[in-house]
């Protein structure tokens, strides 16, 4: 009987960087707000609030003199321009991979391609992305949503947290519809690597606990991948762990989304340990647990 | 019991055009040669010879004063340049879709893409195509032949007679390997339409006769598609028809490649009729047969 944590579970580079930028800023500035939550994790957002970093929902809620942190998913260009016009100090914590996607979308449009975005149209990353192509991109969540019409020039980009197979299937459908098709692969490696290790662990486990915000797109994707392979529960915190799930299980796996802080993973791990004290615990990657403390 | 001819069997636009150009030229010029056979059909090539249009295999065999017809598949650029330098009159019967593919290959390379050609590396169309990218394209005959390495910028074009599914499968494999991937769909519509109707007819028939040159790439492809669905024989002429094939069959279908002249299809049709006089014959498209005479 063993419990393992998936390699590369938890924070990705972009999220680590955004939190670093935010905590560094909290040391030197006052009146800091983020426009929208900095990352999609309520517990981490609460922790930031303790440091004095609050979040507001719209530009209208930003006060004169506020320092505004642009979150990892980016924000729509017009909002950025309004903040600038209002004289607010802006600290840009947009993930560099997301910025790259925005640039690519803009480039595709300038090159005369009809831009198709593979992603969730309601996700802040996609909403921000749309603003870089004047909100004229066609957003599809999968191949099924691509209309079967002729596209003389189509350019496809993707939300950074998509699964590569979705992208491949979309392109497979698009090929016969297009004369020219320009693909920019903007799926973040960290996402696919995390998915790969989660898939691997799920296929070896008879129970998977996927930890992360319920509003976190990439966590939901991990849970979906894992659900296809074994019994899976998506939780936000250790308190949601139901000891009944653990009964009769031989191999338990834990994975976590890109916006899940290590201390939450650690909590989940320790809670399971509490229930299953006699098990073999095989920590991988969350800095090889037992006493691990994140900054 | 019924025999049908697949819609769109036989000559495509490019082949019709090349033969028209050749026969028109034969009326006004002397000493006409084609560099390589005009089309991949030995019987048609023999007919052209009767009109005084011979074919030579290399530029070295072209005599001073010869008028040279460039065949539908195109010829390598250096050969064209040598003919020009030698003062030969050149009549270009390259299929306009093939010319378009050559332009596209050149453009992709100029745009800094590593060019991948989906096709048969030994086919004259692909050999000619290669010359437009300084023979530096990677030629693959299917997804299996694409190496699994990183391609920062890949551009894919296709021999005009490929099946679209091969192209889609190649692209499916290429997507995760590339940062930028530019696809120009250079598969000729006529090819895919002919394939589609052949597939449809094969799925309704218990015997398919596919007519066309044994060196015709697109005829071989039709035979391959059909073989997956029903008993199929690839023949060049009616003389190869074995009456034993017809025994016990209820629905016989005929299809033919883009370089198969109507009179050969007509021959096959009439030969089967001879064996199966009491059958219902349902001609489609080869100008609705019975008395049909091609020019």
Coordinates of C-alpha atoms in Angstrom, one line a residue:
Chain A
X1 CA 0.0 0.0 0.0
X2 CA 1.5 3.2 -1.1
X3 CA 0.7 6.9 -1.7
X4 CA 2.5 9.0 -4.3
X5 CA 2.5 12.5 -5.5
X6 CA 2.6 13.1 -9.2
X7 CA 5.8 14.6 -10.5
X8 CA 5.4 18.3 -11.5
X9 CA 2.2 18.6 -9.5
X10 CA 1.4 22.2 -8.4
X11 CA 2.8 25.6 -9.2
X12 CA 4.1 26.2 -12.7
X13 CA 6.8 28.7 -13.6
X14 CA 4.2 31.5 -14.5
X15 CA 2.3 31.1 -11.2
X16 CA 5.5 30.9 -9.1
X17 CA 6.7 34.1 -10.9
X18 CA 3.4 35.9 -10.4
X19 CA 3.4 35.1 -6.6
X20 CA 7.0 36.1 -6.3
X21 CA 6.3 39.4 -8.0
X22 CA 3.2 40.0 -5.8
X23 CA 5.0 39.2 -2.5
X24 CA 8.1 41.3 -3.5
X25 CA 5.7 44.2 -4.3
X26 CA 3.9 43.9 -1.0
X27 CA 7.3 44.5 0.7
X28 CA 7.8 47.9 -1.0
X29 CA 4.4 49.2 -2.0
X30 CA 1.1 50.0 -0.4
X31 CA -2.4 50.0 -1.8
X32 CA -1.8 47.0 -4.0
X33 CA -4.7 45.3 -5.8
X34 CA -4.9 42.6 -8.4
X35 CA -7.5 42.9 -11.2
X36 CA -9.3 39.6 -10.8
X37 CA -7.7 37.0 -8.5
X38 CA -3.9 36.7 -9.1
X39 CA -4.2 33.0 -9.6
X40 CA -7.2 30.6 -9.6
X41 CA -6.8 29.4 -6.1
X42 CA -9.0 30.8 -3.3
X43 CA -6.7 29.7 -0.5
X44 CA -3.7 31.4 -2.1
X45 CA -5.8 34.5 -2.8
X46 CA -6.7 34.6 0.9
X47 CA -3.1 34.4 1.9
X48 CA -2.2 37.3 -0.4
X49 CA -5.0 39.3 1.2
X50 CA -3.2 38.8 4.6
X51 CA -0.1 40.4 3.0
X52 CA -2.2 43.4 2.0
X53 CA -2.9 42.4 -1.6
X54 CA -6.6 42.6 -2.3
X55 CA -8.3 41.9 -5.5
X56 CA -10.9 44.0 -7.3
X57 CA -13.2 42.7 -10.0
X58 CA -13.3 45.6 -12.5
X59 CA -11.2 48.6 -13.5
X60 CA -14.0 50.8 -12.0
X61 CA -13.1 49.4 -8.6
X62 CA -9.5 50.5 -8.8
X63 CA -8.8 53.6 -6.8
X64 CA -6.6 56.5 -7.8
X65 CA -3.1 55.8 -6.5
X66 CA -3.6 52.0 -6.4
X67 CA -0.8 49.9 -7.6
X68 CA -2.3 47.2 -9.9
X69 CA -0.8 43.8 -10.4
X70 CA -1.8 42.3 -13.7
X71 CA -2.4 38.6 -13.0
X72 CA -0.8 35.6 -14.6
X73 CA -3.7 35.1 -17.1
X74 CA -3.3 38.6 -18.4
X75 CA -6.1 41.2 -18.8
X76 CA -7.8 42.7 -21.8
X77 CA -5.8 45.4 -23.6
X78 CA -8.5 48.1 -23.2
X79 CA -8.4 47.6 -19.4
X80 CA -4.7 47.9 -19.4
X81 CA -5.0 51.1 -21.4
X82 CA -7.7 52.5 -19.0
X83 CA -5.4 51.8 -16.0
X84 CA -2.6 53.6 -17.7
X85 CA -4.8 56.5 -18.5
X86 CA -6.0 56.7 -14.9
X87 CA -2.3 57.0 -13.8
X88 CA -2.2 53.8 -11.8
X89 CA 1.1 52.1 -11.4
X90 CA 1.0 48.8 -13.2
X91 CA 3.1 45.7 -12.2
X92 CA 2.8 43.1 -15.0
X93 CA 2.7 39.5 -13.7
X94 CA 1.3 38.1 -16.9
X95 CA 2.9 34.7 -17.5
X96 CA 5.5 35.2 -20.2
X97 CA 4.0 32.3 -22.1
X98 CA 0.6 33.9 -22.0
X99 CA 2.1 37.2 -23.3
X100 CA 3.7 35.2 -26.1
X101 CA 0.3 33.8 -27.0
X102 CA -1.1 37.3 -27.1
X103 CA 1.7 38.4 -29.5
X104 CA 1.1 35.3 -31.7
X105 CA -2.6 36.0 -31.9
X106 CA -1.9 39.6 -33.0
X107 CA 0.7 38.4 -35.5
X108 CA -1.6 35.9 -37.1
X109 CA -4.3 38.5 -37.5
X110 CA -1.8 41.0 -39.0
X111 CA -0.8 38.3 -41.5
X112 CA -4.4 38.0 -42.7
X113 CA -5.4 34.8 -41.0
X114 CA -8.8 34.2 -39.5
X115 CA -7.8 33.5 -35.9
X116 CA -9.3 30.4 -34.1
X117 CA -8.6 30.1 -30.4
X118 CA -8.8 26.6 -28.8
X119 CA -9.9 27.3 -25.3
X120 CA -12.7 28.2 -22.9
X121 CA -14.3 31.4 -24.0
X122 CA -15.2 32.4 -20.5
X123 CA -11.7 31.9 -19.1
X124 CA -9.8 35.2 -18.3
X125 CA -6.8 34.1 -20.4
X126 CA -9.0 33.7 -23.5
X127 CA -10.9 36.9 -22.8
X128 CA -7.6 38.8 -22.6
X129 CA -6.4 37.0 -25.7
X130 CA -9.4 38.0 -27.7
X131 CA -8.7 41.6 -27.0
X132 CA -5.4 41.3 -29.0
X133 CA -7.4 40.3 -32.1
X134 CA -10.2 42.9 -31.6
X135 CA -12.5 40.2 -30.1
X136 CA -12.9 38.8 -33.6
X137 CA -11.4 35.3 -33.0
X138 CA -13.5 32.3 -33.2
X139 CA -13.3 30.5 -29.9
X140 CA -13.8 26.7 -29.9
X141 CA -13.5 24.3 -27.0
X142 CA -12.8 21.3 -29.2
X143 CA -12.9 20.0 -32.8
X144 CA -16.7 19.5 -32.5
X145 CA -17.3 23.3 -32.2
X146 CA -15.4 24.2 -35.4
X147 CA -17.9 24.9 -38.2
X148 CA -17.5 22.8 -41.3
X149 CA -17.1 25.7 -43.7
X150 CA -14.4 26.8 -46.0
X151 CA -11.6 28.9 -44.4
X152 CA -9.2 30.4 -47.0
X153 CA -6.7 31.4 -44.3
X154 CA -7.0 30.0 -40.8
X155 CA -4.6 30.6 -37.9
X156 CA -4.9 28.5 -34.7
X157 CA -3.6 29.3 -31.3
X158 CA -4.5 27.7 -28.0
X159 CA -5.1 28.6 -24.4
X160 CA -1.8 27.7 -22.8
X161 CA -3.4 25.0 -20.6
X162 CA -5.1 22.9 -23.3
X163 CA -4.3 19.2 -23.8
X164 CA -2.2 18.7 -26.9
X165 CA -4.6 15.9 -28.2
X166 CA -7.5 18.5 -28.3
X167 CA -5.2 20.7 -30.4
X168 CA -4.3 17.8 -32.7
X169 CA -8.0 16.8 -33.1
X170 CA -9.0 20.4 -33.9
X171 CA -6.2 20.6 -36.6
X172 CA -7.2 17.2 -38.0
X173 CA -10.7 18.6 -38.6
X174 CA -9.4 21.9 -39.9
X175 CA -7.0 20.6 -42.5
X176 CA -9.6 19.8 -45.2
X177 CA -11.4 23.0 -44.6
X178 CA -8.5 25.3 -45.2
X179 CA -6.3 26.4 -48.1
X180 CA -3.7 28.0 -45.8
X181 CA -3.5 26.9 -42.1
X182 CA -1.0 28.5 -39.7
X183 CA -0.5 26.8 -36.4
X184 CA 1.3 28.3 -33.5
X185 CA 1.7 25.8 -30.7
X186 CA 1.1 27.9 -27.6
X187 CA 0.4 25.1 -25.2
X188 CA 2.7 25.4 -22.2
X189 CA 5.1 22.5 -21.8
X190 CA 4.6 22.6 -18.0
X191 CA 0.9 21.8 -18.6
X192 CA 1.5 18.8 -20.8
X193 CA 4.2 17.5 -18.6
X194 CA 2.0 17.8 -15.5
X195 CA -0.8 16.1 -17.5
X196 CA 1.5 13.3 -18.6
X197 CA 2.7 12.5 -15.1
X198 CA -0.8 12.8 -13.7
X199 CA -2.0 10.3 -16.4
X200 CA 0.8 8.0 -15.6
X201 CA 0.1 8.1 -11.8
X202 CA -3.6 7.7 -12.4
X203 CA -3.1 4.6 -14.5
X204 CA -1.2 3.0 -11.6
X205 CA -3.5 4.1 -8.8
X206 CA -6.9 3.0 -7.6
X207 CA -7.7 6.4 -6.2
X208 CA -6.6 9.8 -7.3
X209 CA -7.0 13.1 -5.4
X210 CA -6.6 16.1 -7.6
X211 CA -6.1 19.3 -5.6
X212 CA -6.8 22.8 -6.9
X213 CA -9.3 25.6 -7.2
X214 CA -12.7 24.6 -8.6
X215 CA -12.3 27.6 -10.9
X216 CA -8.9 26.4 -12.2
X217 CA -9.2 25.3 -15.7
X218 CA -6.0 23.2 -15.7
X219 CA -6.9 21.5 -12.5
X220 CA -10.3 20.5 -13.9
X221 CA -8.4 19.1 -17.0
X222 CA -6.2 17.0 -14.7
X223 CA -9.3 15.7 -12.9
X224 CA -10.9 14.9 -16.3
X225 CA -7.8 13.0 -17.5
X226 CA -7.6 11.1 -14.2
X227 CA -11.3 10.3 -14.1
X228 CA -11.0 8.4 -17.4
X229 CA -8.5 6.1 -15.7
X230 CA -9.5 5.6 -12.1
X231 CA -11.7 6.8 -9.3
X232 CA -10.9 10.5 -8.9
X233 CA -11.9 13.3 -6.5
X234 CA -11.2 17.0 -7.2
X235 CA -10.8 18.9 -3.9
X236 CA -9.7 22.4 -3.0
X237 CA -8.4 21.7 0.5
X238 CA -7.6 18.8 2.9
X239 CA -10.8 19.5 4.7
X240 CA -12.8 18.1 1.8
X241 CA -11.1 14.7 2.0
X242 CA -13.6 12.0 2.9
X243 CA -11.9 9.1 4.7
X244 CA -14.5 6.8 3.2
X245 CA -12.9 7.3 -0.2
X246 CA -9.7 5.7 1.1
X247 CA -11.3 2.4 2.2
X248 CA -10.0 -0.7 0.4
X249 CA -7.6 1.3 -1.8
X250 CA -4.1 0.0 -2.3
X251 CA -2.4 2.8 -4.3
X252 CA -3.4 6.4 -3.8
X253 CA -2.1 9.2 -6.1
X254 CA -2.2 13.0 -5.5
X255 CA -1.9 15.6 -8.3
X256 CA -2.4 19.3 -8.3
X257 CA -3.0 22.1 -10.7
X258 CA -0.6 24.9 -11.7
X259 CA -2.2 27.3 -9.2
X260 CA -2.2 25.0 -6.2
X261 CA 0.4 26.1 -3.6
X262 CA 2.6 23.4 -2.1
X263 CA 1.3 23.9 1.4
X264 CA -2.1 22.8 0.3
X265 CA -0.7 19.7 -1.3
X266 CA 1.3 19.1 1.9
X267 CA -1.9 19.4 3.9
X268 CA -3.7 16.8 1.8
X269 CA -0.7 14.5 2.0
X270 CA -0.5 14.8 5.8
X271 CA -4.2 14.3 6.2
X272 CA -4.1 11.1 4.3
X273 CA -1.1 10.1 6.4
X274 CA -3.2 10.7 9.5
X275 CA -5.9 8.3 8.2
X276 CA -3.4 5.7 6.8
X277 CA -0.6 5.8 9.2
X278 CA 0.7 2.3 8.5
X279 CA 1.1 3.0 4.7
X280 CA 4.3 3.5 2.8
X281 CA 4.5 7.1 1.8
X282 CA 6.4 7.9 -1.3
X283 CA 6.7 11.7 -1.8
X284 CA 7.9 12.9 -5.1
X285 CA 8.6 16.5 -6.0
X286 CA 6.7 18.6 -3.4
X287 CA 10.2 19.1 -2.2
X288 CA 10.2 15.5 -1.0
X289 CA 7.8 16.4 1.8
X290 CA 7.9 15.5 5.3
X291 CA 8.9 18.8 6.9
X292 CA 8.8 20.9 3.7
X293 CA 8.0 24.5 4.3
X294 CA 7.3 26.8 1.4
X295 CA 8.4 30.4 1.7
Chain B
X1 CA -27.2 -7.5 -61.1
X2 CA -25.7 -4.2 -62.1
X3 CA -22.5 -2.6 -63.2
X4 CA -21.7 1.0 -62.5
X5 CA -18.9 3.4 -63.4
X6 CA -17.8 5.7 -60.5
X7 CA -18.6 9.3 -61.0
X8 CA -15.6 11.4 -61.9
X9 CA -13.6 8.4 -63.0
X10 CA -10.9 9.2 -65.6
X11 CA -9.3 12.3 -66.9
X12 CA -8.9 15.3 -64.5
X13 CA -8.8 18.9 -65.7
X14 CA -5.0 19.0 -65.7
X15 CA -4.7 15.9 -67.9
X16 CA -7.4 16.9 -70.3
X17 CA -5.7 20.2 -70.6
X18 CA -2.3 18.7 -71.3
X19 CA -3.6 16.4 -74.0
X20 CA -5.5 19.3 -75.6
X21 CA -2.3 21.3 -75.6
X22 CA -0.4 18.4 -77.1
X23 CA -2.9 17.6 -79.8
X24 CA -3.3 21.3 -80.7
X25 CA 0.5 21.6 -80.9
X26 CA 0.7 18.5 -83.2
X27 CA -1.5 20.3 -85.7
X28 CA 0.8 23.3 -86.0
X29 CA 4.3 22.1 -85.1
X30 CA 6.7 19.4 -86.1
X31 CA 9.4 17.7 -84.1
X32 CA 7.4 17.7 -80.9
X33 CA 8.7 15.7 -78.0
X34 CA 7.6 15.4 -74.4
X35 CA 10.2 15.2 -71.7
X36 CA 9.1 12.0 -70.0
X37 CA 5.6 10.6 -70.9
X38 CA 3.0 13.3 -71.1
X39 CA 0.8 11.5 -68.7
X40 CA 1.1 8.2 -66.8
X41 CA -0.9 6.1 -69.3
X42 CA 1.0 3.9 -71.8
X43 CA -2.0 3.6 -74.2
X44 CA -2.5 7.3 -74.4
X45 CA 1.3 7.8 -74.8
X46 CA 1.1 5.4 -77.8
X47 CA -1.8 7.3 -79.3
X48 CA 0.2 10.5 -79.0
X49 CA 3.1 8.9 -80.8
X50 CA 0.8 8.2 -83.7
X51 CA 0.1 11.9 -83.8
X52 CA 3.8 12.5 -84.1
X53 CA 4.5 13.4 -80.4
X54 CA 7.3 11.2 -79.1
X55 CA 8.8 11.2 -75.7
X56 CA 12.4 11.4 -74.6
X57 CA 13.7 10.5 -71.2
X58 CA 16.3 13.2 -70.5
X59 CA 17.2 16.7 -71.7
X60 CA 20.3 15.1 -73.4
X61 CA 17.9 13.3 -75.8
X62 CA 16.2 16.5 -76.9
X63 CA 17.5 17.6 -80.3
X64 CA 18.2 21.2 -81.5
X65 CA 15.0 22.6 -83.0
X66 CA 12.7 20.2 -81.1
X67 CA 9.6 21.7 -79.6
X68 CA 9.3 20.3 -76.0
X69 CA 6.1 19.8 -74.2
X70 CA 6.5 20.0 -70.4
X71 CA 4.2 17.3 -69.1
X72 CA 1.3 17.7 -66.6
X73 CA 3.5 16.7 -63.6
X74 CA 6.1 19.4 -64.3
X75 CA 9.8 19.0 -64.7
X76 CA 12.7 20.1 -62.5
X77 CA 13.7 23.7 -62.8
X78 CA 17.3 23.0 -63.9
X79 CA 16.0 20.9 -66.8
X80 CA 13.7 23.7 -67.9
X81 CA 16.6 26.2 -67.7
X82 CA 18.8 23.9 -69.8
X83 CA 16.1 23.6 -72.5
X84 CA 15.8 27.3 -72.6
X85 CA 19.5 27.7 -72.8
X86 CA 19.6 25.2 -75.7
X87 CA 17.1 27.4 -77.6
X88 CA 14.3 24.8 -77.7
X89 CA 10.7 26.0 -78.0
X90 CA 8.9 25.1 -74.7
X91 CA 5.2 24.4 -74.5
X92 CA 4.2 24.2 -70.8
X93 CA 1.5 21.7 -70.1
X94 CA 2.2 21.5 -66.4
X95 CA -1.1 21.2 -64.6
X96 CA -1.9 24.6 -63.1
X97 CA -2.5 23.0 -59.7
X98 CA 1.0 21.4 -59.8
X99 CA 2.5 24.8 -60.7
X100 CA 0.7 26.3 -57.7
X101 CA 2.2 23.6 -55.5
X102 CA 5.7 24.5 -56.8
X103 CA 5.1 28.2 -56.1
X104 CA 3.8 27.3 -52.6
X105 CA 6.9 25.2 -51.8
X106 CA 9.1 28.1 -52.9
X107 CA 7.2 30.5 -50.8
X108 CA 7.3 28.3 -47.7
X109 CA 11.1 28.1 -48.0
X110 CA 11.4 31.8 -48.5
X111 CA 9.4 32.3 -45.4
X112 CA 11.9 30.3 -43.4
X113 CA 10.0 27.1 -43.0
X114 CA 11.6 23.7 -43.3
X115 CA 9.6 22.2 -46.1
X116 CA 8.1 18.7 -45.8
X117 CA 6.5 17.2 -48.9
X118 CA 3.9 14.5 -48.4
X119 CA 4.3 12.2 -51.4
X120 CA 6.3 9.6 -53.3
X121 CA 9.9 10.7 -53.6
X122 CA 10.3 8.9 -56.9
X123 CA 7.3 10.4 -58.6
X124 CA 8.1 13.0 -61.2
X125 CA 5.8 15.6 -59.6
X126 CA 7.7 15.3 -56.4
X127 CA 11.1 15.3 -58.1
X128 CA 10.1 18.5 -60.0
X129 CA 8.7 20.0 -56.8
X130 CA 11.9 19.3 -54.9
X131 CA 13.8 21.5 -57.5
X132 CA 11.8 24.5 -56.3
X133 CA 13.2 24.2 -52.8
X134 CA 16.8 23.4 -53.9
X135 CA 16.2 19.6 -53.3
X136 CA 16.2 20.3 -49.5
X137 CA 12.7 19.3 -48.6
X138 CA 12.1 16.3 -46.4
X139 CA 9.9 13.9 -48.4
X140 CA 7.6 11.5 -46.5
X141 CA 5.1 9.1 -47.8
X142 CA 3.0 9.1 -44.5
X143 CA 3.1 10.1 -40.9
X144 CA 5.3 7.1 -40.0
X145 CA 8.1 8.5 -42.0
X146 CA 8.2 11.9 -40.2
X147 CA 11.0 11.8 -37.7
X148 CA 10.0 12.6 -34.1
X149 CA 12.3 15.5 -33.6
X150 CA 11.8 19.2 -32.8
X151 CA 10.9 21.4 -35.8
X152 CA 11.0 25.1 -35.0
X153 CA 9.2 26.1 -38.3
X154 CA 7.8 23.4 -40.5
X155 CA 5.8 23.9 -43.7
X156 CA 3.9 21.0 -45.3
X157 CA 2.8 20.7 -48.9
X158 CA 1.5 17.7 -50.6
X159 CA 1.7 15.9 -53.9
X160 CA -1.6 16.9 -55.6
X161 CA -2.8 13.3 -55.8
X162 CA -2.5 12.4 -52.1
X163 CA -5.5 11.2 -50.0
X164 CA -6.5 13.9 -47.5
X165 CA -6.5 11.5 -44.6
X166 CA -2.8 10.9 -45.1
X167 CA -2.3 14.6 -45.0
X168 CA -4.4 14.9 -41.8
X169 CA -2.5 12.0 -40.1
X170 CA 0.8 13.6 -41.0
X171 CA -0.3 16.9 -39.5
X172 CA -1.6 15.2 -36.4
X173 CA 1.8 13.8 -35.8
X174 CA 3.6 17.1 -36.7
X175 CA 1.6 19.4 -34.3
X176 CA 3.4 18.5 -31.1
X177 CA 6.8 18.6 -32.8
X178 CA 6.5 22.1 -34.1
X179 CA 6.4 25.6 -32.7
X180 CA 5.2 27.1 -36.0
X181 CA 3.5 24.9 -38.6
X182 CA 2.3 26.3 -41.9
X183 CA 0.1 24.0 -44.0
X184 CA -0.8 24.6 -47.6
X185 CA -3.4 22.2 -48.7
X186 CA -2.3 21.4 -52.3
X187 CA -4.3 18.2 -52.7
X188 CA -6.3 18.6 -55.9
X189 CA -10.0 18.5 -55.4
X190 CA -10.5 16.4 -58.4
X191 CA -8.4 13.7 -56.8
X192 CA -10.3 13.7 -53.5
X193 CA -13.7 13.8 -55.3
X194 CA -12.7 10.9 -57.5
X195 CA -11.5 9.0 -54.4
X196 CA -14.7 9.7 -52.6
X197 CA -16.9 8.4 -55.4
X198 CA -14.6 5.4 -55.9
X199 CA -14.9 4.6 -52.2
X200 CA -18.6 5.0 -52.3
X201 CA -18.9 2.7 -55.3
X202 CA -16.5 0.1 -53.8
X203 CA -18.5 0.0 -50.6
X204 CA -21.6 -1.0 -52.7
X205 CA -19.9 -3.4 -55.0
X206 CA -18.6 -7.0 -54.6
X207 CA -16.1 -6.5 -57.4
X208 CA -14.2 -3.3 -58.4
X209 CA -12.2 -2.9 -61.6
X210 CA -9.8 0.0 -61.3
X211 CA -8.4 1.1 -64.7
X212 CA -5.2 3.0 -65.3
X213 CA -1.5 2.9 -65.9
X214 CA 0.5 0.7 -63.5
X215 CA 2.9 3.7 -63.1
X216 CA 0.0 6.1 -62.2
X217 CA 0.2 7.1 -58.6
X218 CA -3.4 8.2 -58.3
X219 CA -4.7 5.0 -60.0
X220 CA -2.7 2.9 -57.5
X221 CA -4.2 5.0 -54.7
X222 CA -7.8 4.3 -56.0
X223 CA -7.0 0.6 -56.1
X224 CA -5.7 0.8 -52.6
X225 CA -8.8 2.5 -51.3
X226 CA -11.0 0.1 -53.1
X227 CA -9.0 -3.0 -51.9
X228 CA -9.8 -2.1 -48.3
X229 CA -13.5 -2.4 -49.1
X230 CA -14.0 -5.1 -51.7
X231 CA -12.3 -7.5 -54.2
X232 CA -10.4 -5.2 -56.5
X233 CA -8.3 -5.6 -59.7
X234 CA -6.1 -2.9 -61.1
X235 CA -5.8 -3.3 -64.9
X236 CA -4.4 -1.1 -67.7
X237 CA -6.6 -2.3 -70.5
X238 CA -9.7 -4.5 -71.2
X239 CA -7.4 -7.3 -72.4
X240 CA -6.3 -7.9 -68.8
X241 CA -9.9 -8.6 -67.7
X242 CA -10.3 -12.1 -66.5
X243 CA -13.8 -13.4 -66.9
X244 CA -13.3 -15.7 -63.9
X245 CA -13.3 -12.5 -61.7
X246 CA -16.9 -11.9 -62.7
X247 CA -18.4 -15.2 -61.6
X248 CA -20.9 -15.0 -58.8
X249 CA -20.7 -11.2 -58.5
X250 CA -23.8 -9.2 -58.2
X251 CA -22.6 -5.6 -58.3
X252 CA -19.5 -4.6 -60.3
X253 CA -18.0 -1.2 -60.2
X254 CA -15.5 0.5 -62.5
X255 CA -13.2 3.4 -61.6
X256 CA -10.3 4.9 -63.4
X257 CA -7.3 7.2 -62.6
X258 CA -6.9 10.8 -63.7
X259 CA -4.7 9.7 -66.6
X260 CA -7.0 7.0 -68.0
X261 CA -8.6 8.0 -71.3
X262 CA -12.4 7.5 -71.7
X263 CA -11.9 5.1 -74.6
X264 CA -10.1 2.7 -72.3
X265 CA -12.8 2.9 -69.7
X266 CA -15.3 2.4 -72.5
X267 CA -13.4 -0.7 -73.7
X268 CA -13.5 -2.2 -70.2
X269 CA -17.2 -1.5 -69.8
X270 CA -18.0 -3.1 -73.2
X271 CA -15.8 -6.1 -72.5
X272 CA -17.7 -6.8 -69.2
X273 CA -21.0 -6.2 -71.1
X274 CA -19.8 -8.9 -73.6
X275 CA -19.4 -11.4 -70.7
X276 CA -22.5 -10.3 -68.8
X277 CA -25.0 -9.4 -71.6
X278 CA -28.0 -10.0 -69.4
X279 CA -27.0 -7.5 -66.8
X280 CA -28.3 -4.1 -66.1
X281 CA -25.7 -1.6 -67.1
X282 CA -25.7 1.8 -65.4
X283 CA -23.2 4.1 -66.9
X284 CA -22.4 7.2 -65.1
X285 CA -20.3 10.1 -66.3
X286 CA -18.1 8.5 -69.1
X287 CA -20.4 10.6 -71.1
X288 CA -23.1 8.1 -70.3
X289 CA -21.5 5.5 -72.6
X290 CA -23.1 3.4 -75.1
X291 CA -22.0 5.1 -78.3
X292 CA -19.7 7.6 -76.6
X293 CA -16.7 8.6 -78.8
X294 CA -13.9 10.8 -77.4
X295 CA -12.3 13.3 -79.7

